[in-house]
XYZ file of C-alpha atoms in Angstrom:
569
model
C 76.158 128.522 127.483
C 79.948 127.753 127.520
C 81.320 124.705 126.121
C 81.350 121.770 128.711
C 84.419 119.937 127.525
C 86.569 122.536 129.273
C 84.587 121.913 132.754
C 87.602 119.668 134.008
C 89.584 122.887 134.302
C 87.424 124.275 136.914
C 87.103 120.973 138.510
C 91.092 121.100 138.873
C 90.998 124.609 140.349
C 88.510 123.540 142.850
C 90.608 120.615 144.005
C 93.760 122.615 144.120
C 91.742 124.947 146.514
C 90.790 122.026 148.674
C 94.313 120.514 148.669
C 95.606 123.853 149.641
C 93.263 124.201 152.603
C 94.157 120.858 153.960
C 97.931 121.494 153.337
C 97.840 124.780 155.453
C 95.838 123.238 158.246
C 98.321 120.393 158.453
C 101.525 122.487 158.306
C 99.919 125.015 161.052
C 99.066 121.998 163.329
C 102.576 120.609 162.794
C 103.997 124.147 163.626
C 101.833 124.303 166.784
C 103.171 121.057 168.225
C 106.606 121.970 167.355
C 106.376 125.663 168.438
C 103.717 125.993 171.140
C 104.824 129.678 171.865
C 103.195 130.602 168.271
C 99.852 130.266 169.674
C 100.330 132.921 172.176
C 100.814 135.708 169.751
C 98.337 138.305 169.670
C 95.919 138.345 166.525
C 95.635 141.721 164.890
C 92.190 143.415 165.373
C 91.436 143.846 161.765
C 92.190 140.178 161.115
C 89.424 139.270 163.938
C 87.195 141.562 162.227
C 87.521 139.643 158.870
C 86.874 136.536 160.814
C 83.984 137.699 162.522
C 82.427 138.788 159.048
C 83.422 135.230 157.731
C 81.729 133.516 160.519
C 78.699 135.496 160.298
C 78.485 135.065 156.552
C 77.488 131.575 155.298
C 76.285 129.731 152.239
C 72.871 130.560 153.408
C 73.755 134.320 152.763
C 75.947 133.830 149.767
C 73.257 131.954 147.875
C 69.833 133.020 149.299
C 70.370 136.665 149.594
C 70.848 137.249 145.755
C 68.065 134.705 145.262
C 65.839 136.776 147.329
C 66.777 139.895 145.286
C 66.274 137.905 142.062
C 62.839 136.662 143.195
C 61.753 139.696 144.927
C 63.215 143.106 145.825
C 65.476 144.666 148.352
C 63.209 144.629 151.282
C 65.255 142.215 153.295
C 68.282 144.414 152.919
C 67.241 146.499 155.736
C 67.520 143.243 158.045
C 70.975 142.315 156.786
C 72.216 146.037 157.287
C 71.132 146.071 160.840
C 74.399 145.109 162.371
C 76.001 148.277 160.822
C 73.655 150.516 162.699
C 73.796 148.400 165.967
C 77.688 148.269 166.011
C 78.143 151.599 168.269
C 75.623 149.922 170.512
C 77.693 146.738 170.885
C 80.776 148.854 171.250
C 79.740 151.267 173.987
C 76.981 149.179 175.788
C 77.492 145.550 175.516
C 81.241 145.105 175.392
C 81.550 147.213 178.764
C 78.914 144.787 180.236
C 81.123 141.748 179.085
C 84.015 143.313 180.815
C 81.991 144.050 183.918
C 80.528 140.469 184.325
C 83.815 138.853 183.254
C 82.620 136.727 180.674
C 83.186 136.207 176.931
C 79.238 136.218 176.191
C 76.042 137.035 178.095
C 75.150 133.265 177.597
C 77.861 132.661 180.509
C 75.884 135.063 182.792
C 72.866 132.690 182.825
C 74.097 130.431 185.405
C 75.143 133.282 187.737
C 72.041 135.215 187.236
C 69.557 132.359 187.209
C 70.787 128.750 187.659
C 73.013 126.070 186.204
C 70.219 123.977 185.156
C 68.775 126.966 182.936
C 72.219 127.331 181.261
C 72.491 123.751 180.531
C 68.866 123.619 179.195
C 69.873 126.567 176.737
C 73.096 125.021 175.972
C 71.345 121.951 174.863
C 69.155 123.862 172.606
C 72.112 125.541 171.285
C 73.822 122.398 170.188
C 70.477 121.259 168.406
C 70.275 124.877 166.665
C 73.686 124.737 165.558
C 73.479 121.347 164.062
C 70.378 122.510 162.180
C 72.170 125.643 160.980
C 75.254 123.442 160.012
C 73.019 121.064 158.029
C 71.524 124.061 156.085
C 75.125 125.508 155.212
C 75.821 121.914 153.930
C 72.679 121.412 152.008
C 72.816 124.786 150.091
C 76.263 124.293 148.450
C 75.833 120.580 147.762
C 72.398 121.395 146.178
C 74.045 124.138 144.137
C 77.074 121.794 143.188
C 74.634 118.978 142.043
C 73.259 121.637 139.415
C 76.604 121.937 137.388
C 76.494 118.150 136.641
C 74.815 117.641 133.302
C 72.322 114.961 134.591
C 69.650 114.550 137.027
C 70.450 116.642 139.950
C 68.541 114.118 142.371
C 71.064 111.421 141.561
C 74.127 113.651 142.763
C 72.945 116.002 145.544
C 73.290 113.147 148.100
C 76.793 112.338 146.994
C 77.560 116.111 147.110
C 76.275 116.532 150.646
C 78.302 113.785 151.982
C 81.473 115.134 150.177
C 81.067 118.673 151.358
C 80.049 117.513 154.949
C 83.245 115.353 155.117
C 85.460 117.976 153.837
C 84.179 120.568 156.266
C 84.404 118.000 159.266
C 88.081 117.209 158.567
C 88.985 120.858 157.895
C 87.307 121.756 161.432
C 89.106 118.684 162.935
C 92.563 119.722 161.792
C 92.220 123.424 163.111
C 92.243 125.071 166.495
C 90.375 128.423 166.849
C 93.419 130.705 166.133
C 93.928 128.740 162.748
C 90.365 129.041 162.031
C 90.607 132.907 162.613
C 93.516 133.206 160.070
C 91.911 131.057 157.595
C 88.656 132.774 157.751
C 90.753 135.882 157.242
C 91.984 134.656 153.817
C 88.633 133.075 152.877
C 86.945 136.393 153.215
C 89.175 137.833 150.238
C 88.002 134.797 148.310
C 84.529 135.589 148.998
C 85.008 139.251 147.781
C 87.013 138.140 144.631
C 84.198 135.693 143.988
C 81.392 138.311 143.972
C 83.487 141.089 142.373
C 84.214 138.822 139.322
C 80.689 137.856 138.965
C 79.395 141.283 139.328
C 81.816 142.600 136.780
C 81.026 139.857 134.237
C 77.274 140.481 134.761
C 77.549 144.144 134.279
C 79.528 143.489 131.047
C 77.212 141.012 129.767
C 74.197 142.977 130.696
C 75.454 145.876 128.743
C 75.893 143.806 125.754
C 72.057 142.719 125.779
C 70.710 146.013 126.790
C 69.652 144.810 130.032
C 70.792 147.675 132.087
C 67.524 149.660 132.447
C 67.139 151.231 135.791
C 63.598 152.428 134.902
C 62.624 148.698 134.318
C 63.939 147.857 137.753
C 61.763 150.489 139.572
C 58.700 149.743 137.503
C 58.775 146.138 137.996
C 59.247 146.625 141.844
C 62.896 145.135 142.034
C 63.942 147.700 144.582
C 61.335 148.703 146.967
C 57.520 148.932 146.936
C 55.237 151.259 148.884
C 53.510 147.977 150.165
C 56.883 146.900 151.874
C 56.302 149.354 154.864
C 52.725 148.067 155.483
C 52.111 145.656 158.586
C 50.352 142.528 157.455
C 50.374 139.043 159.186
C 50.290 137.287 155.758
C 53.362 139.153 154.166
C 56.676 140.232 155.330
C 57.146 144.034 155.958
C 60.375 146.204 156.648
C 59.325 146.983 160.209
C 58.768 143.340 161.159
C 62.191 142.217 159.329
C 63.876 145.194 161.415
C 62.680 143.929 164.602
C 63.338 140.210 163.713
C 66.986 141.087 162.648
C 67.682 143.254 165.886
C 66.770 140.293 168.006
C 69.104 138.162 165.824
C 72.009 140.610 165.935
C 71.603 140.889 169.791
C 71.621 136.954 169.839
C 74.630 136.458 167.448
C 76.977 139.469 168.929
C 76.126 139.082 172.615
C 74.922 135.517 173.238
C 76.138 132.960 170.403
C 79.452 131.316 171.097
C 80.462 131.022 167.468
C 80.916 134.965 167.163
C 81.571 136.165 170.744
C 84.500 133.602 171.078
C 86.170 136.102 168.796
C 86.091 138.604 171.402
C 88.427 136.831 173.751
C 91.111 136.811 171.082
C 91.629 140.572 171.605
C 93.313 141.658 174.804
C 91.761 145.069 175.077
C 88.405 146.346 174.783
C 89.664 148.822 172.196
C 90.949 146.192 169.953
C 87.533 144.280 170.239
C 85.911 147.552 169.129
C 88.243 147.913 166.134
C 87.186 144.291 165.133
C 83.577 145.273 165.285
C 84.104 148.522 163.374
C 85.911 146.488 160.574
C 83.148 143.951 160.518
C 80.496 146.615 160.227
C 82.309 148.179 157.344
C 82.598 144.894 155.378
C 79.041 144.035 156.117
C 77.760 147.260 154.371
C 79.903 146.804 151.409
C 79.132 143.235 150.849
C 75.257 143.460 151.558
C 74.954 145.872 148.838
C 77.203 143.697 146.630
C 74.781 140.743 147.231
C 71.615 142.569 146.326
C 73.157 144.140 143.321
C 74.280 140.749 142.151
C 70.577 139.380 142.500
C 69.219 142.450 140.636
C 71.662 141.975 137.872
C 70.821 138.403 137.482
C 67.167 139.217 137.148
C 67.952 141.750 134.423
C 70.579 139.417 132.583
C 68.384 136.423 132.379
C 65.278 138.217 131.591
C 66.683 139.666 128.383
C 68.923 136.733 127.535
C 67.908 134.635 124.555
C 66.655 131.365 125.393
C 65.996 131.921 129.125
C 62.779 132.706 130.686
C 61.877 133.606 134.432
C 58.865 131.671 135.405
C 55.930 133.168 137.578
C 57.287 130.832 140.658
C 60.640 132.626 140.153
C 62.374 129.467 138.474
C 64.581 129.743 135.489
C 63.946 128.015 132.290
C 65.973 127.280 129.298
C 64.436 126.450 126.037
C 61.532 125.555 127.923
C 63.126 123.255 130.653
C 63.526 124.489 134.267
C 67.245 124.573 135.080
C 67.143 126.041 138.540
C 65.282 128.032 141.286
C 66.083 131.206 142.999
C 68.221 129.909 145.708
C 70.565 128.285 143.085
C 70.495 131.043 140.319
C 73.944 132.348 141.457
C 75.615 128.972 141.150
C 73.980 128.330 137.763
C 75.171 131.706 136.446
C 78.632 130.937 137.850
C 79.068 127.604 136.197
C 77.326 127.874 132.758
C 77.816 131.492 131.965
C 81.190 132.576 133.417
C 84.252 131.808 131.277
C 86.393 128.857 132.388
C 88.652 129.569 135.363
C 86.342 132.432 136.467
C 83.678 129.854 137.270
C 86.030 127.935 139.545
C 87.066 131.130 141.557
C 83.558 132.148 141.877
C 82.310 128.694 143.303
C 85.429 128.690 145.442
C 83.961 131.748 147.170
C 80.839 130.012 147.816
C 82.629 127.132 149.290
C 84.892 129.494 151.357
C 81.549 131.063 152.736
C 80.162 127.741 153.855
C 83.432 126.307 155.406
C 84.235 129.588 157.287
C 80.896 129.425 159.116
C 80.718 125.620 159.686
C 84.177 125.573 161.116
C 83.580 128.357 163.744
C 80.060 126.544 164.547
C 81.734 123.169 165.129
C 84.218 124.772 167.482
C 81.614 126.586 169.291
C 79.830 123.254 169.826
C 82.877 121.719 171.184
C 83.322 124.591 173.697
C 79.787 124.566 174.733
C 80.070 120.934 175.549
C 83.232 121.288 177.650
C 82.044 124.580 179.391
C 78.610 123.309 180.581
C 78.336 119.461 180.589
C 82.347 118.537 181.157
C 83.523 121.237 183.327
C 86.160 119.239 185.486
C 88.226 117.722 182.970
C 91.978 117.791 182.147
C 93.523 119.154 178.895
C 94.038 115.895 177.317
C 90.326 114.806 177.957
C 89.237 118.196 176.533
C 91.067 117.606 173.306
C 89.502 114.088 172.907
C 85.899 115.636 173.681
C 86.458 118.470 171.104
C 87.475 116.033 168.325
C 84.577 113.713 169.375
C 82.000 116.721 169.441
C 83.225 117.921 166.177
C 82.833 114.423 164.534
C 79.459 113.612 166.007
C 77.724 116.921 165.488
C 79.136 117.003 161.750
C 77.728 113.564 161.088
C 74.220 114.749 162.364
C 74.382 117.719 160.486
C 75.196 115.675 157.334
C 72.139 113.261 158.075
C 69.812 116.231 158.469
C 71.030 117.718 155.203
C 70.265 114.506 153.528
C 66.659 114.862 154.907
C 66.335 118.191 153.673
C 67.375 117.042 150.093
C 64.799 114.268 150.332
C 61.836 116.542 151.574
C 62.857 119.699 149.600
C 62.977 122.985 151.777
C 61.937 125.564 149.304
C 63.136 129.223 149.903
C 65.884 128.902 152.260
C 66.446 132.484 153.580
C 62.821 132.973 155.056
C 62.737 129.270 156.458
C 66.221 129.977 158.197
C 65.121 133.220 159.779
C 61.817 131.509 161.043
C 63.496 128.297 162.445
C 66.346 130.606 164.084
C 63.729 132.443 165.774
C 62.775 129.379 167.736
C 65.915 129.490 169.770
C 67.265 133.013 169.461
C 64.020 134.974 170.299
C 63.254 133.176 173.670
C 67.240 133.309 174.426
C 67.374 136.896 173.980
C 64.334 137.562 175.932
C 65.891 135.725 179.028
C 69.100 137.307 178.830
C 67.687 140.896 178.676
C 65.208 139.799 181.501
C 68.160 138.935 183.705
C 69.921 142.269 182.934
C 66.898 144.528 183.303
C 64.794 142.915 186.077
C 65.594 142.702 189.682
C 63.068 140.127 190.667
C 63.315 137.648 187.981
C 64.377 134.065 188.902
C 64.987 130.867 187.209
C 61.213 129.837 187.627
C 60.354 132.895 185.798
C 62.920 132.202 183.031
C 61.673 128.575 182.767
C 58.163 129.766 182.258
C 59.060 132.522 179.817
C 61.147 130.117 177.787
C 58.277 127.512 177.619
C 55.753 130.132 176.632
C 58.061 131.639 173.861
C 58.624 128.360 172.413
C 54.984 127.532 172.409
C 54.139 130.857 170.713
C 56.891 130.152 168.093
C 55.564 126.659 167.620
C 52.020 127.985 167.023
C 53.026 130.667 164.738
C 54.922 128.151 162.653
C 52.207 125.739 162.197
C 49.855 128.709 160.969
C 52.536 129.829 158.630
C 52.721 126.232 156.938
C 50.973 125.520 153.701
C 49.021 122.325 155.158
C 47.036 124.493 157.294
C 43.823 125.791 155.415
C 43.135 129.578 154.830
C 45.465 132.494 154.986
C 49.029 131.793 156.454
C 50.912 133.838 158.974
C 54.237 134.884 157.297
C 57.090 132.986 159.164
C 59.024 136.239 159.574
C 56.934 136.999 162.625
C 58.085 133.936 164.613
C 61.181 135.873 166.359
C 59.265 138.910 167.145
C 56.228 136.876 168.673
C 58.597 134.559 170.452
C 60.833 137.348 171.893
C 57.697 139.266 173.075
C 55.822 136.522 174.645
C 58.982 135.085 176.509
C 59.888 138.677 177.945
C 56.113 139.534 178.766
C 55.298 136.627 180.637
C 58.412 136.513 182.535
C 58.088 140.104 183.710
C 54.516 139.442 184.747
C 55.329 136.485 187.030
C 58.561 138.261 188.357
C 56.344 141.326 189.223
C 54.198 139.090 191.662
C 57.272 139.239 193.988
C 57.930 141.877 196.226
C 61.810 141.474 196.941
C 64.619 141.200 194.486
C 66.581 137.926 193.957
C 69.639 137.191 196.229
C 71.939 136.824 193.080
C 70.740 140.249 191.622
C 73.706 142.083 192.907
C 76.153 143.314 190.209
C 74.010 141.492 187.640
C 71.732 144.577 186.679
C 72.647 146.187 183.327
C 72.706 149.735 184.754
C 74.956 148.824 187.716
C 77.344 146.971 185.378
C 77.293 150.012 182.870
C 77.739 152.490 185.666
C 80.595 150.405 187.029
C 82.534 150.427 183.794
C 82.441 154.064 183.374
C 84.856 154.435 186.254
C 88.407 155.268 185.448
C 89.900 151.986 186.522
C 87.810 150.182 184.103
C 88.895 151.923 181.134
C 91.109 149.955 178.483
C 91.558 147.121 180.652
C 91.759 143.519 179.218
C 88.656 141.608 178.395
C 89.300 138.150 179.576
C 88.203 135.729 182.102
C 90.786 136.739 184.717
C 89.362 140.358 184.834
C 87.901 140.177 188.359
C 90.842 138.739 189.726
C 93.168 141.316 188.160
C 90.891 144.135 189.320
C 91.061 142.928 192.851
C 94.896 142.804 192.608
C 94.743 146.227 191.335
C 92.559 147.412 194.181
C 94.935 145.631 196.739
C 97.982 147.350 195.062
C 96.452 150.661 195.328
C 95.429 149.960 198.937
C 99.075 148.818 199.848
C 100.802 151.368 197.869
C 98.488 154.233 199.704
C 99.246 152.434 203.013
C 103.175 152.474 202.327
C 103.139 156.172 201.369
C 101.069 156.902 204.636
C 103.737 154.821 206.711
C 106.506 156.461 204.657
C 105.403 159.855 205.748
C 104.993 158.826 209.286
C 108.599 157.454 209.339
C 109.861 160.649 207.875
C 107.877 162.663 210.563
C 109.505 160.353 213.243
C 112.991 160.682 212.003
C 112.450 164.585 211.894
C 111.103 164.379 215.559
C 114.194 162.347 216.605
C 116.556 164.714 215.083
C 114.827 167.663 216.672
C 114.904 166.027 220.066
C 118.686 165.288 219.809
C 119.348 168.834 218.738
C 117.353 170.323 221.679
C 119.144 167.779 224.042
C 122.542 168.767 222.753
C 121.539 172.502 223.068
C 120.536 172.112 226.772
């Protein structure tokens, strides 16, 4: 362990980082007021791709994914890499549907396909889910930061939760959405730098203590095991992880406002495609880096003198437990990395947390304005945005304090299971509206209620307080999605005729429409249908003008011939 008397240098670097973030936000806000035309400039597609990645990444991924690799194997990597394989589906299938339906996300299509009340119900659940997600993003870095204090962690975790929560609320309060995109772009480089520094020092340190033995990785089952492919209700498996993550990816990249709001920042569908391709490339590279980090941490501490990995995957130093799997990354960054490198590595963890929280808080304000307070002027919208960011941030901090008091355990499986409560029924309802001709709001409400009930029952039987064998929580998204879609389809099939608002809402009708020539490379924004109507009107009037022009020319020729014939006679 390094000398603790130089820790003040790392704290100073972290303080400079926070001061820089606040200064940049304040300067950009001042320039926005002084030069409003600056906000109208087009953001490059590559920048938006980096921002999409920073929004999808969070402290949950930054800390829990290496912790999962440290305590287990690479089984969950298949789920994290799902977006890389689904990017072509998003580009060539879902984005044209956004364009055809004239919406930023499929969430906006719910009121047109079903009813406004169903959309507001799902919007309310969206607010609750995002507050829960933000609270976990605050709790994890605060819990990790409390470990670097040379004292009882329970005495400091509450203080760090308040500090991290206050910093992120103020940071989100000072920024608008375009500022968030640019700041996320630079924070992505901090995250990459943090992981690269940590992995390089781990490789060098592991080589010195002869810990890089790949045969040991395989023999100890730290990559993959044959049992990872077997289906079992009591344990996670790769097929169920893939299904759960496919549902999660469809939700994030087609329904969730915090990511889909980036689509509107691009003017053309081709630019949005470039952003998604950039995001997919970064995800592939970073997922491999995260899992390599977890495996290297296992190898390093397994052979490091004085350290011992316990059967419950906690780390002990000289017989005293110092951290669990979720905090192993922070422990190594602070106690093993040299002074200066520790601060840069921890800044990457804080950047991962801030980038996701700022986008989530901004999406909460957008959902509030567009679903509950529609007919408001611009000044009122600004006040509502600031108020919703503050209130939701305070609720998230209070929930994070509750997590600190109760203890959560393994964060990554816990987050996947809880996110299934909202994302799985939501995706089921959205896909039902796109594929079914007969489903209405009653079918959607029944499917939503049944899906939530199945998720709740599965969660109860996955808890430790229930006697006997427990269902693995990874099954919650899959069972919730299947039950929602199945019951809604059964109830809708009892109806003979399709619903009235089905016209132009079916996924095949929308997709076929977008394959026409006039839909290619057009702007993806809320004015699309109006512009398309103007385009058709222009084409119609242009053809009419050309036709009349020909008739006029023919009439002039007729008059000339008539005059010549008259003079000839």
